[in-house]
One Martini backbone bead per residue (centre of mass of N, CA, C, O) as a GRO file, in nm:
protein
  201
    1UNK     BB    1 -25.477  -2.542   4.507
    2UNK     BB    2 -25.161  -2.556   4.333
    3UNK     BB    3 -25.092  -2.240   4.113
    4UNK     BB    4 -24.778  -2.362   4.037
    5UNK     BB    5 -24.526  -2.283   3.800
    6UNK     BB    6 -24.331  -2.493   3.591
    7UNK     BB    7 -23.986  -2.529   3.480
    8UNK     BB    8 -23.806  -2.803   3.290
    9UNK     BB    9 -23.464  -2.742   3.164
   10UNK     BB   10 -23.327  -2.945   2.965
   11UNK     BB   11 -23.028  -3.187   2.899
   12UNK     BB   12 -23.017  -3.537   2.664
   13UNK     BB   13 -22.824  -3.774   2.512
   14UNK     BB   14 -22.909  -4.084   2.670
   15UNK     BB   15 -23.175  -3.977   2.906
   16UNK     BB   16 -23.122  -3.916   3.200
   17UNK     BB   17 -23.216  -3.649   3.220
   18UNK     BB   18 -23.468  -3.694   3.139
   19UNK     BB   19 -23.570  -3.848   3.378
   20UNK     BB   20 -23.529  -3.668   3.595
   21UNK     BB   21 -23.757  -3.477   3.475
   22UNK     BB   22 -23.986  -3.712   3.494
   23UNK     BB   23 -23.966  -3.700   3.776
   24UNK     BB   24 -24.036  -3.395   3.852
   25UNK     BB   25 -24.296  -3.398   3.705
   26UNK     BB   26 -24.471  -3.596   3.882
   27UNK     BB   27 -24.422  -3.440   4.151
   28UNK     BB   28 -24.554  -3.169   4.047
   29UNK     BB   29 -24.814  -3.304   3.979
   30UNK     BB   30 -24.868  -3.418   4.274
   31UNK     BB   31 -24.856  -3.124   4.382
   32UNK     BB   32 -25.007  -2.914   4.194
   33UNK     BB   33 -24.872  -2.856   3.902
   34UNK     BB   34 -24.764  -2.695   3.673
   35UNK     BB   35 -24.598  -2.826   3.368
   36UNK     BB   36 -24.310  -2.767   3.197
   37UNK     BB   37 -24.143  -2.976   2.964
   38UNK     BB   38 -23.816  -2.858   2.844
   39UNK     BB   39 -23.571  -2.876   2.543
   40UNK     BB   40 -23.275  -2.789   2.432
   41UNK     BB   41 -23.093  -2.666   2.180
   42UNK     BB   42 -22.946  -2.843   1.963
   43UNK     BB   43 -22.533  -2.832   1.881
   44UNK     BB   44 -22.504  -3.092   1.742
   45UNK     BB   45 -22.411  -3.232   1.511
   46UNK     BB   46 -22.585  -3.458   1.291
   47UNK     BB   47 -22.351  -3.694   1.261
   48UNK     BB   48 -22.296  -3.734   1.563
   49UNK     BB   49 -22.575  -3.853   1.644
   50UNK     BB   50 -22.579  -4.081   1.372
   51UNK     BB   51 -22.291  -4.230   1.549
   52UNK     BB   52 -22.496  -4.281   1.827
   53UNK     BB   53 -22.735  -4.480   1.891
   54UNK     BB   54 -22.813  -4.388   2.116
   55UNK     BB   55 -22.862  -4.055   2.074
   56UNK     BB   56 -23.080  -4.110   1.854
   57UNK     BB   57 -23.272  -4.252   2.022
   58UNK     BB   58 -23.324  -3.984   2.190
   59UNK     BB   59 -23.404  -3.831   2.045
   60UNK     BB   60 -23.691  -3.941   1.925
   61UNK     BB   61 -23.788  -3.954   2.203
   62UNK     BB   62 -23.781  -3.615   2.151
   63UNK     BB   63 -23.975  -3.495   1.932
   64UNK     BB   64 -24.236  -3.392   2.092
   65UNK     BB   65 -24.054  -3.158   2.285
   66UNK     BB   66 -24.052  -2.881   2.324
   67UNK     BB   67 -23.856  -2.601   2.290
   68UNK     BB   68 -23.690  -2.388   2.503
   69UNK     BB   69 -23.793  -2.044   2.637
   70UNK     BB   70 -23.848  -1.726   2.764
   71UNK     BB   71 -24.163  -1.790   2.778
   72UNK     BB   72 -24.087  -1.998   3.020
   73UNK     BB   73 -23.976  -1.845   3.220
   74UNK     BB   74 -24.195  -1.657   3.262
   75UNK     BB   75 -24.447  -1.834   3.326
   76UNK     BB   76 -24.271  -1.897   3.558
   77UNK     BB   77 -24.210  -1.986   3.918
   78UNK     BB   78 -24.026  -2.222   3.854
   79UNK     BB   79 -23.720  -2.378   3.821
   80UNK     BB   80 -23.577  -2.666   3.652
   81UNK     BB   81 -23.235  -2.792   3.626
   82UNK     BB   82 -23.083  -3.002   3.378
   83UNK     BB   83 -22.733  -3.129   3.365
   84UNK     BB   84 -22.468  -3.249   3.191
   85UNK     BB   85 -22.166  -3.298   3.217
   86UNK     BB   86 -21.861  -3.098   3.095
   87UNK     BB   87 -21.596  -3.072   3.208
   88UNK     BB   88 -21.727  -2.965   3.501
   89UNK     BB   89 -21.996  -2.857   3.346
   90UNK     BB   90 -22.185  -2.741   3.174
   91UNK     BB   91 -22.390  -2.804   2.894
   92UNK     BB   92 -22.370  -2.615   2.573
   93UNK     BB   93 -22.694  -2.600   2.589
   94UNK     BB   94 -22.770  -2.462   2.837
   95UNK     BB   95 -22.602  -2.223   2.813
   96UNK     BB   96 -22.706  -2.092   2.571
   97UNK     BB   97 -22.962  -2.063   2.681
   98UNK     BB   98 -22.886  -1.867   2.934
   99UNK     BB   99 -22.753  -1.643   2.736
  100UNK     BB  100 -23.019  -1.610   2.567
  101UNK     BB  101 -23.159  -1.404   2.836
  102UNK     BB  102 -23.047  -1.128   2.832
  103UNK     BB  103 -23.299  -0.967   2.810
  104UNK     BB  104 -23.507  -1.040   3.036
  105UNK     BB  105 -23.293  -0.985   3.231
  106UNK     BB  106 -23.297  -0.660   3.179
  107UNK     BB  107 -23.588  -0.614   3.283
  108UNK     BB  108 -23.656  -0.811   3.535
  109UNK     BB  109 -23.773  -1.126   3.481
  110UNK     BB  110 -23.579  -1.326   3.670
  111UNK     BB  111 -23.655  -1.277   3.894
  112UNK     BB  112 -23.783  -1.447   4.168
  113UNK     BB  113 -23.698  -1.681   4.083
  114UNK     BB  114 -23.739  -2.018   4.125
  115UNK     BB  115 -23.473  -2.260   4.192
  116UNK     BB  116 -23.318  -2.605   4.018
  117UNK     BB  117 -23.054  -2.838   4.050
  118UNK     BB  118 -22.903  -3.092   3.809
  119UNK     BB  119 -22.701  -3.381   3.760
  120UNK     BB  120 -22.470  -3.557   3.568
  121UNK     BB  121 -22.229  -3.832   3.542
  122UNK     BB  122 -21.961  -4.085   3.478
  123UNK     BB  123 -21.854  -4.003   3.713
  124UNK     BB  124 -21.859  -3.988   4.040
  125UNK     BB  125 -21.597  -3.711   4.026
  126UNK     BB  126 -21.713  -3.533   3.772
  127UNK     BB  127 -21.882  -3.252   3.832
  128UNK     BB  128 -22.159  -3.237   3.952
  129UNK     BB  129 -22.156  -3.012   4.144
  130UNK     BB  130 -22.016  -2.788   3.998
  131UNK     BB  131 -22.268  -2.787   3.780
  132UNK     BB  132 -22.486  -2.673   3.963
  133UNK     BB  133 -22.329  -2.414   4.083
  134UNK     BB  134 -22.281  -2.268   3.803
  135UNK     BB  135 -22.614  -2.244   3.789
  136UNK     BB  136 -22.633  -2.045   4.032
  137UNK     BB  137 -22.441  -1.826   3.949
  138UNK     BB  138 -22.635  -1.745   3.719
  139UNK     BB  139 -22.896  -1.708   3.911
  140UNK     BB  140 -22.786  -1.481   4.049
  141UNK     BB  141 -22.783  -1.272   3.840
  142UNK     BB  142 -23.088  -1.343   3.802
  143UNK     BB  143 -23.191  -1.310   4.125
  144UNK     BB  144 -23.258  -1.571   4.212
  145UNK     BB  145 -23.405  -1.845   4.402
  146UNK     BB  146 -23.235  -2.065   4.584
  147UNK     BB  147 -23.309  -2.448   4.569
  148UNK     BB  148 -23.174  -2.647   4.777
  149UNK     BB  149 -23.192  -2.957   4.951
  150UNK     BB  150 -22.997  -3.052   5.113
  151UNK     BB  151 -23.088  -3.257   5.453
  152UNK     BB  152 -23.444  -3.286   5.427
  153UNK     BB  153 -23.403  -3.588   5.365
  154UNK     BB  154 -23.323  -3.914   5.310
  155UNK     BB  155 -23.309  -3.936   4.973
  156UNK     BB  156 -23.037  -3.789   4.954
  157UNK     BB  157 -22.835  -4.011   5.111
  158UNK     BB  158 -22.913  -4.223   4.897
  159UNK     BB  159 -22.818  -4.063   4.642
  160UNK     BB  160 -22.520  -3.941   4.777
  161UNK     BB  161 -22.519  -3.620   4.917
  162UNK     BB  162 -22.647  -3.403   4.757
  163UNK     BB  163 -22.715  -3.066   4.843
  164UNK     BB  164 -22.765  -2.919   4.609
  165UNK     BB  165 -22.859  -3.174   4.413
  166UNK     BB  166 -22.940  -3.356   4.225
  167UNK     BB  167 -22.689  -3.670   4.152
  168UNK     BB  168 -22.556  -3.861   3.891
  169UNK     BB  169 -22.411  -4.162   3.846
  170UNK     BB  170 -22.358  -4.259   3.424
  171UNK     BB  171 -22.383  -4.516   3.185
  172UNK     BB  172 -22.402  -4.804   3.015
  173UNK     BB  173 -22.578  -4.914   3.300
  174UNK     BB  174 -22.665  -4.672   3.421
  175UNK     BB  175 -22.739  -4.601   3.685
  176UNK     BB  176 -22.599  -4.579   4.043
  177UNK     BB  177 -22.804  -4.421   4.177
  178UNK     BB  178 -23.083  -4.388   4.378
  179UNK     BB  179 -23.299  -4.085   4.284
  180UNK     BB  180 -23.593  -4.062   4.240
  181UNK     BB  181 -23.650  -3.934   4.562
  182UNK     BB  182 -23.495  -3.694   4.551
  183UNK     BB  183 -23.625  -3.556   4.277
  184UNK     BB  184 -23.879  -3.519   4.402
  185UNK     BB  185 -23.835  -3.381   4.660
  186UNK     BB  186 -23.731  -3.125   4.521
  187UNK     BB  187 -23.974  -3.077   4.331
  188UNK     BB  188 -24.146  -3.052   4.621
  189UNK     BB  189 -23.970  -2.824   4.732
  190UNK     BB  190 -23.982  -2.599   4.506
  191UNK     BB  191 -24.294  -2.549   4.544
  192UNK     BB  192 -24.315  -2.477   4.842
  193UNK     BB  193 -24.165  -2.189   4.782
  194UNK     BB  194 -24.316  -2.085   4.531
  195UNK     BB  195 -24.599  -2.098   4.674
  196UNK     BB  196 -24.517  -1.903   4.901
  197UNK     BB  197 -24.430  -1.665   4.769
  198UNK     BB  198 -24.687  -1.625   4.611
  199UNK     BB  199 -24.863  -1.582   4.885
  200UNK     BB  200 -24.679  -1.391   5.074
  201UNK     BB  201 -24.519  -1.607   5.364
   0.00000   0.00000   0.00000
């Protein structure tokens, strides 16, 4: 039995990233992991929210969804991060998870967890790569192990090829590349390693 636990720690203003994230959770729980999926505390205007029927009705959608803490990422021992792209960056609700993460940080707590990451854009060349990259910059400061897809599955290529993690182009009409198989994939790439590292392979 693999008593590897994750957490999976999103941002989705209208659904996407939240998708990505529950096709991560059903996966890594189809591998015997523990899981939390937990979203980050949002910082738009309630103003902003209830102006956009899509954002409101997603918010709605996540009311029973825990706020993710310190505390996950301490249990776990691996993390998937998704995030929608912002101006080719991180989206500053998950930015600020991040930057709030200083404590546990300097005491050496988030060192050698196993870490990767997802991101989706409204356009194609839209910065999802990127979004990623920054994630794993942040990684490297904290110690953390990352692991990218690479091309390590045929569902890679089909989602787009993209080797940092998956990234999906995502509009009024959804998603554009089929990623569920390379998501799946990611996160049971995430646990083989994680569950490795922890057995002491």
């Amino acid at each position: 039995m693999n008593n590897t636990k994750l957490a999976i720690v999103y941002y989705s203003m209208t659904g996407t990233n939240f998708q990505l994230a529950t096709w991560a959770k059903e996966a890594a729980e189809e591998a015997g992991a523990e899981v939390r999926m937990v979203k980050v505390q949002e910082l738009a205007p309630k103003e902003a929210i209830e102006g956009n029927p899509a954002w409101k009705a997603q918010v709605e959608k996540e009311k029973d969804i825990k706020v993710a803490s310190s505390d996950d990422l301490l249990w776990a021992d691996a993390i998937i991060f998704s995030s929608p792209t912002r101006f080719g960056n991180v989206a500053s609700q998950i930015k600020q998870f991040m930057d709030l993460q200083g404590g546990v940080w300097s005491e050496g707590k988030l060192a050698d967890k196993v870490v990767s990451a997802m991101s989706s854009a409204q356009n194609q060349h839209g910065g999802q790569e990127q979004t990623i990259q920054a994630i794993y910059t942040t990684m490297m400061h904290w110690g953390a192990i990352i692991v990218p897809t690479g091309y390590t599955d045929d569902s890679i290529f089909a989602a787009g090829g993209n080797p940092y993690g998956t990234s999906v182009t995502a509009g009024k009409d959804g998603m554009v590349e089929d990623v569920e198989a390379a998501v799946k994939h990611q996160a049971k790439r995430t646990i083989k390693v994680a569950a490795a590292l922890k057995a002491g392979i």
